[in-house]
Amino acid sequence: MAVQEARRGGGSDGGAYGGACAGLRNGSHGGGCTCGDCPHGAREGHRRAVAAFLLKRDEFAAGQGLPAAVAHSDSASRQWVSEELTQSAELVAERGRAEGDAWLAGLWRRTAGAVWAAVVLLLLTQSLTAIGAGWTAARTAGLAAALVVAGALTAASWFHRARGGALAPVIGEDNRLSTSRAVAAVWVLFVAYAVLVLAGQLVAASGHARRDALISGLELARAAGVVTVLAVVCGIAVLVRRVVGLRVLGQRLQKVRADRPRAADLLTDDAGRGAFADIQYVVISAVALVFAAVRLARRPEQLPDLPWGLAVVVLVSAATYVAGKYAEGGRPVILSVVRAREAGDLDAPIRTGDDIEIRGAGFVPPGAQRADRLSRMVVRIGAVHVHVPLVPVTGGFRNPTDTLLTVPVPADVEPGRVEVQVVTGAGVETNGYAIDVTE
């Protein structure tokens, strides 16, 4: 009752973000908002919303901004603060999704520009290296192949302009760049470019001997290393997608959707921390690709002959990457549930109205550290669903954490033996843990 009175008297969320318009909250704007008091543009709106939320969180952490109706009760003030932060965090998340959609829709122009910049760089490189050596048919074929690949990527970017342009095939279901797909896509593009270079030279060749030499450059014996690496990285891209999907459905891996893809996704996990398996896979694949590109530049009349030693190194790196995907994650687990005790409290059994500490691991999935994700956590105590309250501290939250949750035992819980279970922000359930609740 105290919380409801405080919310009616304080206008709880009306001014949380300096006049956010009702149009954006009810979804009528879709993207950036340009009306009334709202910030212009999705990026600016998201930036202001985040700044306002951080200010409110730190004020609550310092004990400021509490209405008099709830200030006298620790449980009421905690509930009021949690609800205020939850509503504010939902608005931040909405602004973040709008910014992500706007950024993704404009990405196709940047990807197309980067592709044509690479073509111009290739032309400049060929022009500089042709000084003294002369312009050859292989240089013409290389430039023509680059134009064909750039044109295809530009067309793909336009057709997939709402999903990131040319990067659409390498964006995973969680809206992050997929390391396995990115590596496979780069190898596919390189091999396609190499074949087009040979095809261009074959078109320009006039003698039978020259044509036969170019055709023999496609023989498997000369390109077994590149073909093997291509087959393995493409197979891994398909395998990893299947593995991740099955582990998510089996609740052995927690996945939280990102607002938008970032280049750092190729080298980090969902929480933004550097991942060894991803880093070594990208680095070794990039080194092998550079070597293959140099071999193609030196011998444009055949597919690059990647040495078996380097090919095996790439295969070992790929196996390490797959093993890392199998090893990451895990189901959240409750290890123990105890009655929360403050200094000076007497030892006692768990009763309705008491706070309980749920200790375990994996309560906060990678990428779910934001307030809107934390507010989705629920604890089932018997048949009662209890939302985990957000308890702010300066710079973050004291509750919930990855290893500890504190929730009250509602009065609706019947005394006796009941089961406690946590549902994380990713929707994954923990094991059940039985506790005794007394009257």
Short mmCIF file of C-alpha atoms in Angstrom, two decimals:
data_model
loop_
_atom_site.label_atom_id
_atom_site.label_comp_id
_atom_site.label_asym_id
_atom_site.label_seq_id
_atom_site.Cartn_x
_atom_site.Cartn_y
_atom_site.Cartn_z
CA MET A 1 0.00 0.00 0.00
CA ALA A 2 2.79 2.41 0.86
CA VAL A 3 4.47 1.76 -2.47
CA GLN A 4 1.22 2.39 -4.40
CA GLU A 5 0.58 5.64 -2.53
CA ALA A 6 4.14 6.80 -3.19
CA ARG A 7 3.80 6.06 -6.89
CA ARG A 8 0.50 7.98 -7.15
CA GLY A 9 1.95 10.92 -5.27
CA GLY A 10 5.34 11.07 -6.95
CA GLY A 11 4.50 10.51 -10.62
CA SER A 12 6.97 7.66 -10.59
CA ASP A 13 8.15 7.41 -14.17
CA GLY A 14 6.73 10.46 -15.88
CA GLY A 15 9.93 12.49 -15.72
CA ALA A 16 12.50 9.74 -15.46
CA TYR A 17 14.22 10.75 -18.66
CA GLY A 18 13.64 14.46 -18.96
CA GLY A 19 10.36 14.31 -20.87
CA ALA A 20 10.40 11.16 -22.97
CA CYS A 21 7.38 11.21 -25.24
CA ALA A 22 4.47 8.81 -24.93
CA GLY A 23 4.79 8.09 -28.63
CA LEU A 24 8.11 6.31 -28.14
CA ARG A 25 6.88 4.42 -25.08
CA ASN A 26 3.81 3.05 -26.87
CA GLY A 27 5.85 2.07 -29.91
CA SER A 28 4.35 4.50 -32.47
CA HIS A 29 7.72 5.90 -33.47
CA GLY A 30 9.56 2.70 -34.25
CA GLY A 31 12.94 4.38 -34.56
CA GLY A 32 14.32 7.77 -33.57
CA CYS A 33 11.87 10.29 -32.11
CA THR A 34 11.63 13.92 -33.25
CA CYS A 35 8.60 15.24 -31.37
CA GLY A 36 8.10 17.58 -28.45
CA ASP A 37 10.67 17.31 -25.72
CA CYS A 38 12.30 14.13 -27.03
CA PRO A 39 15.95 14.03 -28.11
CA HIS A 40 16.33 14.02 -31.88
CA GLY A 41 17.66 10.77 -33.24
CA ALA A 42 17.84 7.28 -31.80
CA ARG A 43 21.47 7.59 -30.73
CA GLU A 44 21.00 10.84 -28.83
CA GLY A 45 17.80 9.55 -27.26
CA HIS A 46 19.55 6.42 -26.04
CA ARG A 47 22.51 8.39 -24.70
CA ARG A 48 20.27 10.70 -22.69
CA ALA A 49 18.18 7.82 -21.38
CA VAL A 50 21.29 5.99 -20.17
CA ALA A 51 22.64 9.13 -18.49
CA ALA A 52 19.34 9.74 -16.71
CA PHE A 53 19.11 6.13 -15.57
CA LEU A 54 22.65 6.12 -14.17
CA LEU A 55 21.93 9.35 -12.30
CA LYS A 56 18.74 7.93 -10.81
CA ARG A 57 20.44 4.67 -9.82
CA ASP A 58 23.28 6.45 -8.04
CA GLU A 59 20.82 8.77 -6.28
CA PHE A 60 18.87 5.81 -4.96
CA ALA A 61 22.13 4.12 -3.92
CA ALA A 62 22.93 7.22 -1.84
CA GLY A 63 19.49 7.12 -0.18
CA GLN A 64 18.12 10.12 -2.06
CA GLY A 65 14.79 10.55 -3.82
CA LEU A 66 12.70 8.23 -1.60
CA PRO A 67 9.10 9.38 -0.92
CA ALA A 68 8.12 9.84 2.72
CA ALA A 69 5.42 7.17 2.34
CA VAL A 70 8.01 4.41 1.94
CA ALA A 71 11.09 5.85 3.65
CA HIS A 72 10.07 4.40 7.04
CA SER A 73 10.08 0.78 5.78
CA ASP A 74 13.14 -1.00 4.40
CA SER A 75 11.08 -3.55 2.46
CA ALA A 76 8.71 -0.92 1.02
CA SER A 77 11.55 1.40 0.01
CA ARG A 78 13.43 -1.49 -1.58
CA GLN A 79 10.36 -2.49 -3.58
CA TRP A 80 9.69 1.09 -4.66
CA VAL A 81 13.28 1.65 -5.76
CA SER A 82 13.32 -1.65 -7.62
CA GLU A 83 10.14 -0.85 -9.53
CA GLU A 84 11.35 2.64 -10.37
CA LEU A 85 14.65 1.32 -11.71
CA THR A 86 12.90 -1.46 -13.61
CA GLN A 87 10.62 0.94 -15.46
CA SER A 88 13.50 3.29 -16.19
CA ALA A 89 15.65 0.39 -17.41
CA GLU A 90 12.88 -0.76 -19.75
CA LEU A 91 12.83 2.67 -21.36
CA VAL A 92 16.63 2.56 -21.74
CA ALA A 93 16.32 -0.87 -23.38
CA GLU A 94 13.64 0.43 -25.75
CA ARG A 95 15.82 3.35 -26.74
CA GLY A 96 18.75 0.96 -27.16
CA ARG A 97 16.77 -1.29 -29.50
CA ALA A 98 15.70 1.74 -31.53
CA GLU A 99 19.31 2.85 -31.84
CA GLY A 100 20.39 -0.67 -32.82
CA ASP A 101 17.75 -0.89 -35.55
CA ALA A 102 18.70 2.51 -36.94
CA TRP A 103 22.41 1.63 -36.88
CA LEU A 104 21.81 -1.72 -38.57
CA ALA A 105 19.69 -0.13 -41.30
CA GLY A 106 22.52 2.28 -42.18
CA LEU A 107 25.25 -0.35 -42.05
CA TRP A 108 24.80 -1.49 -45.64
CA ARG A 109 26.12 1.81 -46.98
CA ARG A 110 29.23 1.56 -44.83
CA THR A 111 29.87 -2.05 -45.83
CA ALA A 112 29.44 -1.18 -49.52
CA GLY A 113 31.78 1.78 -49.09
CA ALA A 114 34.41 -0.41 -47.42
CA VAL A 115 34.19 -2.92 -50.28
CA TRP A 116 34.77 -0.30 -52.96
CA ALA A 117 37.53 1.28 -50.89
CA ALA A 118 39.27 -2.11 -50.96
CA VAL A 119 38.91 -2.17 -54.77
CA VAL A 120 40.50 1.28 -55.03
CA LEU A 121 43.32 0.15 -52.72
CA LEU A 122 43.91 -2.88 -54.95
CA LEU A 123 44.08 -0.65 -58.02
CA LEU A 124 46.61 1.66 -56.37
CA THR A 125 48.71 -1.31 -55.23
CA GLN A 126 48.70 -2.83 -58.70
CA SER A 127 49.58 0.49 -60.28
CA LEU A 128 52.53 1.03 -57.97
CA THR A 129 53.88 -2.50 -58.35
CA ALA A 130 53.47 -2.29 -62.14
CA ILE A 131 56.06 0.50 -62.33
CA GLY A 132 59.08 -1.06 -63.96
CA ALA A 133 57.52 -4.52 -64.23
CA GLY A 134 54.75 -3.47 -66.60
CA TRP A 135 51.03 -4.12 -66.64
CA THR A 136 50.11 -7.76 -67.23
CA ALA A 137 47.02 -9.76 -68.05
CA ALA A 138 47.08 -11.16 -64.51
CA ARG A 139 46.75 -7.63 -63.09
CA THR A 140 43.80 -6.95 -65.36
CA ALA A 141 42.19 -10.23 -64.33
CA GLY A 142 42.76 -9.45 -60.65
CA LEU A 143 41.14 -6.03 -60.98
CA ALA A 144 38.21 -7.44 -62.98
CA ALA A 145 37.68 -10.17 -60.37
CA ALA A 146 37.68 -7.54 -57.64
CA LEU A 147 35.04 -5.54 -59.51
CA VAL A 148 32.85 -8.63 -59.90
CA VAL A 149 33.13 -9.52 -56.19
CA ALA A 150 32.54 -5.91 -55.13
CA GLY A 151 29.49 -5.66 -57.36
CA ALA A 152 28.04 -8.87 -55.94
CA LEU A 153 28.64 -7.72 -52.36
CA THR A 154 27.10 -4.33 -53.10
CA ALA A 155 23.99 -5.96 -54.56
CA ALA A 156 23.76 -8.26 -51.54
CA SER A 157 24.16 -5.26 -49.25
CA TRP A 158 21.23 -3.50 -50.89
CA PHE A 159 18.94 -6.53 -50.78
CA HIS A 160 19.80 -7.08 -47.09
CA ARG A 161 19.99 -3.38 -46.20
CA ALA A 162 17.61 -3.81 -43.25
CA ARG A 163 19.76 -6.55 -41.73
CA GLY A 164 23.26 -5.12 -41.97
CA GLY A 165 24.06 -5.26 -45.68
CA ALA A 166 26.89 -7.58 -46.64
CA LEU A 167 27.33 -8.54 -42.97
CA ALA A 168 23.83 -10.06 -42.74
CA PRO A 169 25.02 -13.67 -43.33
CA VAL A 170 27.56 -13.43 -40.49
CA ILE A 171 25.17 -11.98 -37.89
CA GLY A 172 23.94 -14.68 -35.54
CA GLU A 173 20.49 -15.22 -34.10
CA ASP A 174 21.57 -13.35 -30.96
CA ASN A 175 22.28 -10.23 -33.07
CA ARG A 176 26.05 -10.57 -32.64
CA LEU A 177 28.74 -11.14 -35.24
CA SER A 178 29.47 -14.86 -35.47
CA THR A 179 33.17 -15.71 -35.40
CA SER A 180 32.75 -19.02 -37.21
CA ARG A 181 30.59 -17.52 -39.97
CA ALA A 182 32.89 -14.52 -40.42
CA VAL A 183 35.98 -16.71 -40.83
CA ALA A 184 34.17 -19.03 -43.26
CA ALA A 185 32.80 -16.08 -45.26
CA VAL A 186 36.24 -14.53 -45.68
CA TRP A 187 37.71 -17.82 -46.92
CA VAL A 188 34.80 -18.30 -49.34
CA LEU A 189 35.27 -14.81 -50.77
CA PHE A 190 39.01 -15.32 -51.13
CA VAL A 191 38.69 -18.64 -52.96
CA ALA A 192 35.97 -17.21 -55.21
CA TYR A 193 38.22 -14.25 -56.00
CA ALA A 194 41.15 -16.58 -56.80
CA VAL A 195 39.01 -18.64 -59.19
CA LEU A 196 37.77 -15.47 -60.91
CA VAL A 197 41.36 -14.32 -61.37
CA LEU A 198 42.14 -17.59 -63.14
CA ALA A 199 38.94 -17.29 -65.21
CA GLY A 200 39.88 -13.77 -66.29
CA GLN A 201 43.32 -14.89 -67.41
CA LEU A 202 41.77 -17.83 -69.24
CA VAL A 203 39.51 -15.49 -71.19
CA ALA A 204 42.48 -13.34 -72.21
CA ALA A 205 44.79 -16.28 -73.04
CA SER A 206 45.42 -16.76 -76.77
CA GLY A 207 47.59 -19.88 -76.97
CA HIS A 208 46.64 -23.48 -76.20
CA ALA A 209 49.66 -23.93 -73.95
CA ARG A 210 48.73 -20.92 -71.86
CA ARG A 211 45.12 -22.08 -71.49
CA ASP A 212 46.22 -25.58 -70.52
CA ALA A 213 48.59 -24.14 -67.90
CA LEU A 214 45.80 -22.05 -66.39
CA ILE A 215 43.41 -25.00 -66.29
CA SER A 216 46.04 -27.14 -64.62
CA GLY A 217 46.32 -24.44 -61.96
CA LEU A 218 42.93 -25.59 -60.70
CA GLU A 219 44.10 -29.14 -60.05
CA LEU A 220 43.49 -30.42 -56.53
CA ALA A 221 47.11 -31.47 -56.06
CA ARG A 222 48.17 -27.82 -56.20
CA ALA A 223 45.45 -26.44 -53.94
CA ALA A 224 44.74 -29.28 -51.52
CA GLY A 225 45.69 -27.17 -48.51
CA VAL A 226 43.36 -24.29 -49.38
CA VAL A 227 40.50 -26.62 -50.29
CA THR A 228 40.89 -28.51 -47.02
CA VAL A 229 40.89 -25.33 -44.95
CA LEU A 230 37.86 -24.03 -46.86
CA ALA A 231 35.93 -27.25 -46.25
CA VAL A 232 36.80 -27.30 -42.55
CA VAL A 233 35.92 -23.66 -41.78
CA CYS A 234 32.61 -23.92 -43.66
CA GLY A 235 31.78 -27.15 -41.84
CA ILE A 236 32.62 -25.55 -38.51
CA ALA A 237 30.31 -22.60 -39.24
CA VAL A 238 27.42 -25.04 -39.73
CA LEU A 239 28.42 -27.26 -36.80
CA VAL A 240 28.79 -24.41 -34.30
CA ARG A 241 25.36 -23.03 -35.18
CA ARG A 242 23.85 -26.46 -34.57
CA VAL A 243 25.76 -26.98 -31.34
CA VAL A 244 24.79 -23.60 -29.91
CA GLY A 245 21.15 -24.06 -30.89
CA LEU A 246 20.89 -27.48 -29.27
CA ARG A 247 22.62 -26.34 -26.09
CA VAL A 248 20.28 -23.36 -25.77
CA LEU A 249 17.21 -25.57 -26.27
CA GLY A 250 18.62 -28.05 -23.76
CA GLN A 251 19.12 -25.23 -21.20
CA ARG A 252 22.84 -25.95 -21.07
CA LEU A 253 23.74 -22.54 -22.52
CA GLN A 254 22.22 -19.13 -21.76
CA LYS A 255 21.93 -16.67 -24.64
CA VAL A 256 20.78 -13.06 -24.37
CA ARG A 257 20.11 -11.01 -27.50
CA ALA A 258 22.32 -7.96 -28.10
CA ASP A 259 21.04 -4.56 -29.25
CA ARG A 260 23.32 -4.60 -32.30
CA PRO A 261 26.38 -6.42 -33.65
CA ARG A 262 29.85 -5.06 -32.94
CA ALA A 263 33.24 -5.82 -34.43
CA ALA A 264 34.45 -6.87 -30.96
CA ASP A 265 32.00 -9.80 -31.08
CA LEU A 266 34.54 -11.66 -33.21
CA LEU A 267 37.03 -11.75 -30.33
CA THR A 268 34.87 -11.70 -27.20
CA ASP A 269 32.17 -13.70 -25.47
CA ASP A 270 28.62 -12.46 -24.90
CA ALA A 271 29.74 -10.51 -21.84
CA GLY A 272 32.33 -8.56 -23.84
CA ARG A 273 35.34 -10.32 -22.33
CA GLY A 274 38.14 -11.58 -24.56
CA ALA A 275 37.64 -15.24 -25.47
CA PHE A 276 40.82 -17.27 -26.09
CA ALA A 277 39.15 -19.75 -28.45
CA ASP A 278 37.76 -16.97 -30.64
CA ILE A 279 40.91 -14.86 -30.62
CA GLN A 280 43.25 -17.67 -31.64
CA TYR A 281 40.85 -18.83 -34.37
CA VAL A 282 40.61 -15.35 -35.90
CA VAL A 283 44.33 -14.61 -35.62
CA ILE A 284 45.57 -17.89 -37.08
CA SER A 285 42.97 -17.81 -39.86
CA ALA A 286 43.99 -14.23 -40.71
CA VAL A 287 47.67 -15.17 -40.85
CA ALA A 288 46.95 -18.14 -43.14
CA LEU A 289 44.75 -15.95 -45.34
CA VAL A 290 47.49 -13.32 -45.70
CA PHE A 291 49.96 -16.05 -46.68
CA ALA A 292 47.50 -17.42 -49.27
CA ALA A 293 46.93 -13.91 -50.68
CA VAL A 294 50.67 -13.40 -51.09
CA ARG A 295 50.95 -16.75 -52.87
CA LEU A 296 48.13 -15.75 -55.21
CA ALA A 297 49.84 -12.42 -55.98
CA ARG A 298 53.11 -14.22 -56.74
CA ARG A 299 51.53 -17.01 -58.78
CA PRO A 300 48.22 -15.76 -60.18
CA GLU A 301 48.14 -18.57 -62.73
CA GLN A 302 47.10 -21.17 -60.09
CA LEU A 303 45.13 -21.46 -56.89
CA PRO A 304 47.32 -20.56 -53.88
CA ASP A 305 49.18 -23.66 -52.69
CA LEU A 306 48.82 -23.36 -48.90
CA PRO A 307 51.55 -25.52 -47.32
CA TRP A 308 50.26 -28.48 -45.35
CA GLY A 309 52.10 -27.31 -42.25
CA LEU A 310 50.15 -24.04 -42.22
CA ALA A 311 46.92 -25.84 -43.15
CA VAL A 312 47.31 -28.19 -40.18
CA VAL A 313 47.87 -25.21 -37.89
CA VAL A 314 44.53 -23.76 -39.08
CA LEU A 315 42.83 -27.13 -38.50
CA VAL A 316 44.19 -27.32 -34.95
CA SER A 317 42.97 -23.78 -34.33
CA ALA A 318 39.54 -24.70 -35.67
CA ALA A 319 39.36 -27.78 -33.43
CA THR A 320 40.25 -25.60 -30.43
CA TYR A 321 37.47 -23.19 -31.36
CA VAL A 322 34.88 -25.97 -31.57
CA ALA A 323 36.04 -27.44 -28.25
CA GLY A 324 35.65 -23.99 -26.69
CA LYS A 325 32.08 -23.79 -27.93
CA TYR A 326 31.29 -27.16 -26.34
CA ALA A 327 32.91 -26.11 -23.05
CA GLU A 328 31.38 -22.64 -22.63
CA GLY A 329 28.29 -21.90 -20.62
CA GLY A 330 26.46 -24.25 -18.32
CA ARG A 331 23.14 -24.45 -16.55
CA PRO A 332 22.62 -22.18 -13.52
CA VAL A 333 22.54 -24.03 -10.23
CA ILE A 334 21.34 -23.39 -6.66
CA LEU A 335 23.84 -24.62 -4.10
CA SER A 336 22.15 -23.49 -0.90
CA VAL A 337 19.34 -21.33 0.51
CA VAL A 338 19.69 -19.66 3.90
CA ARG A 339 17.83 -17.05 5.92
CA ALA A 340 19.32 -13.58 5.43
CA ARG A 341 20.64 -12.24 8.71
CA GLU A 342 21.65 -8.71 9.59
CA ALA A 343 23.96 -7.73 12.42
CA GLY A 344 22.22 -8.18 15.76
CA ASP A 345 19.51 -10.54 14.51
CA LEU A 346 18.87 -13.73 16.43
CA ASP A 347 19.23 -17.10 14.77
CA ALA A 348 15.84 -18.40 13.66
CA PRO A 349 14.17 -20.57 11.02
CA ILE A 350 12.82 -19.14 7.78
CA ARG A 351 9.41 -17.51 8.19
CA THR A 352 7.13 -15.69 5.81
CA GLY A 353 8.28 -12.09 5.51
CA ASP A 354 11.94 -13.00 6.00
CA ASP A 355 14.59 -12.44 3.36
CA ILE A 356 16.41 -15.51 2.05
CA GLU A 357 19.78 -15.70 0.36
CA ILE A 358 19.99 -18.02 -2.63
CA ARG A 359 23.59 -19.01 -3.25
CA GLY A 360 24.76 -20.68 -6.42
CA ALA A 361 26.28 -19.92 -9.82
CA GLY A 362 25.17 -18.74 -13.25
CA PHE A 363 22.26 -16.55 -12.15
CA VAL A 364 23.32 -13.68 -14.44
CA PRO A 365 24.00 -14.92 -18.00
CA PRO A 366 26.78 -13.30 -20.07
CA GLY A 367 25.45 -10.10 -21.61
CA ALA A 368 22.59 -9.81 -19.08
CA GLN A 369 24.27 -7.38 -16.65
CA ARG A 370 21.99 -4.52 -17.67
CA ALA A 371 19.16 -3.52 -15.35
CA ASP A 372 16.39 -4.46 -17.79
CA ARG A 373 17.81 -8.00 -17.98
CA LEU A 374 18.38 -8.27 -14.23
CA SER A 375 14.80 -7.21 -13.56
CA ARG A 376 13.51 -10.26 -15.45
CA MET A 377 14.87 -12.68 -12.89
CA VAL A 378 12.20 -14.55 -10.96
CA VAL A 379 12.36 -16.88 -7.97
CA ARG A 380 9.65 -19.49 -7.53
CA ILE A 381 8.99 -20.27 -3.87
CA GLY A 382 6.45 -23.04 -3.92
CA ALA A 383 3.64 -21.77 -6.14
CA VAL A 384 4.51 -18.08 -5.65
CA HIS A 385 6.60 -16.16 -8.20
CA VAL A 386 8.82 -13.51 -6.61
CA HIS A 387 10.58 -10.91 -8.78
CA VAL A 388 14.14 -10.35 -7.64
CA PRO A 389 14.42 -6.74 -6.39
CA LEU A 390 17.11 -4.47 -7.80
CA VAL A 391 19.26 -3.10 -4.98
CA PRO A 392 21.50 -0.33 -6.35
CA VAL A 393 24.96 0.66 -5.20
CA THR A 394 27.15 3.36 -6.69
CA GLY A 395 28.25 2.11 -10.08
CA GLY A 396 26.13 -1.06 -10.17
CA PHE A 397 23.79 -3.35 -8.25
CA ARG A 398 24.27 -5.30 -5.04
CA ASN A 399 21.37 -7.57 -5.85
CA PRO A 400 21.06 -9.67 -7.91
CA THR A 401 24.54 -11.03 -8.65
CA ASP A 402 25.79 -14.05 -10.52
CA THR A 403 26.30 -16.05 -7.32
CA LEU A 404 23.84 -14.57 -4.82
CA LEU A 405 20.20 -13.50 -4.84
CA THR A 406 18.22 -12.01 -1.96
CA VAL A 407 14.42 -12.14 -2.07
CA PRO A 408 11.64 -11.89 0.52
CA VAL A 409 9.41 -14.84 1.35
CA PRO A 410 5.88 -13.56 0.61
CA ALA A 411 3.00 -14.10 2.99
CA ASP A 412 1.27 -16.17 0.29
CA VAL A 413 3.80 -18.97 0.78
CA GLU A 414 2.21 -21.76 2.78
CA PRO A 415 4.22 -22.94 5.80
CA GLY A 416 5.91 -26.28 5.34
CA ARG A 417 8.41 -27.74 2.92
CA VAL A 418 8.54 -25.79 -0.36
CA GLU A 419 10.84 -25.82 -3.36
CA VAL A 420 12.88 -22.82 -4.47
CA GLN A 421 13.83 -22.37 -8.13
CA VAL A 422 15.42 -19.46 -10.01
CA VAL A 423 14.49 -18.40 -13.55
CA THR A 424 17.26 -16.28 -15.07
CA GLY A 425 16.94 -13.37 -17.46
CA ALA A 426 17.58 -15.78 -20.34
CA GLY A 427 14.61 -17.91 -19.31
CA VAL A 428 16.67 -20.86 -18.04
CA GLU A 429 15.55 -22.62 -14.86
CA THR A 430 17.85 -23.83 -12.11
CA ASN A 431 17.50 -27.01 -10.13
CA GLY A 432 14.93 -27.09 -7.34
CA TYR A 433 16.07 -26.65 -3.74
CA ALA A 434 13.77 -27.59 -0.84
CA ILE A 435 13.48 -25.36 2.24
CA ASP A 436 11.27 -25.41 5.34
CA VAL A 437 9.09 -22.36 6.00
CA THR A 438 7.60 -22.05 9.50
CA GLU A 439 4.72 -19.93 10.76
#
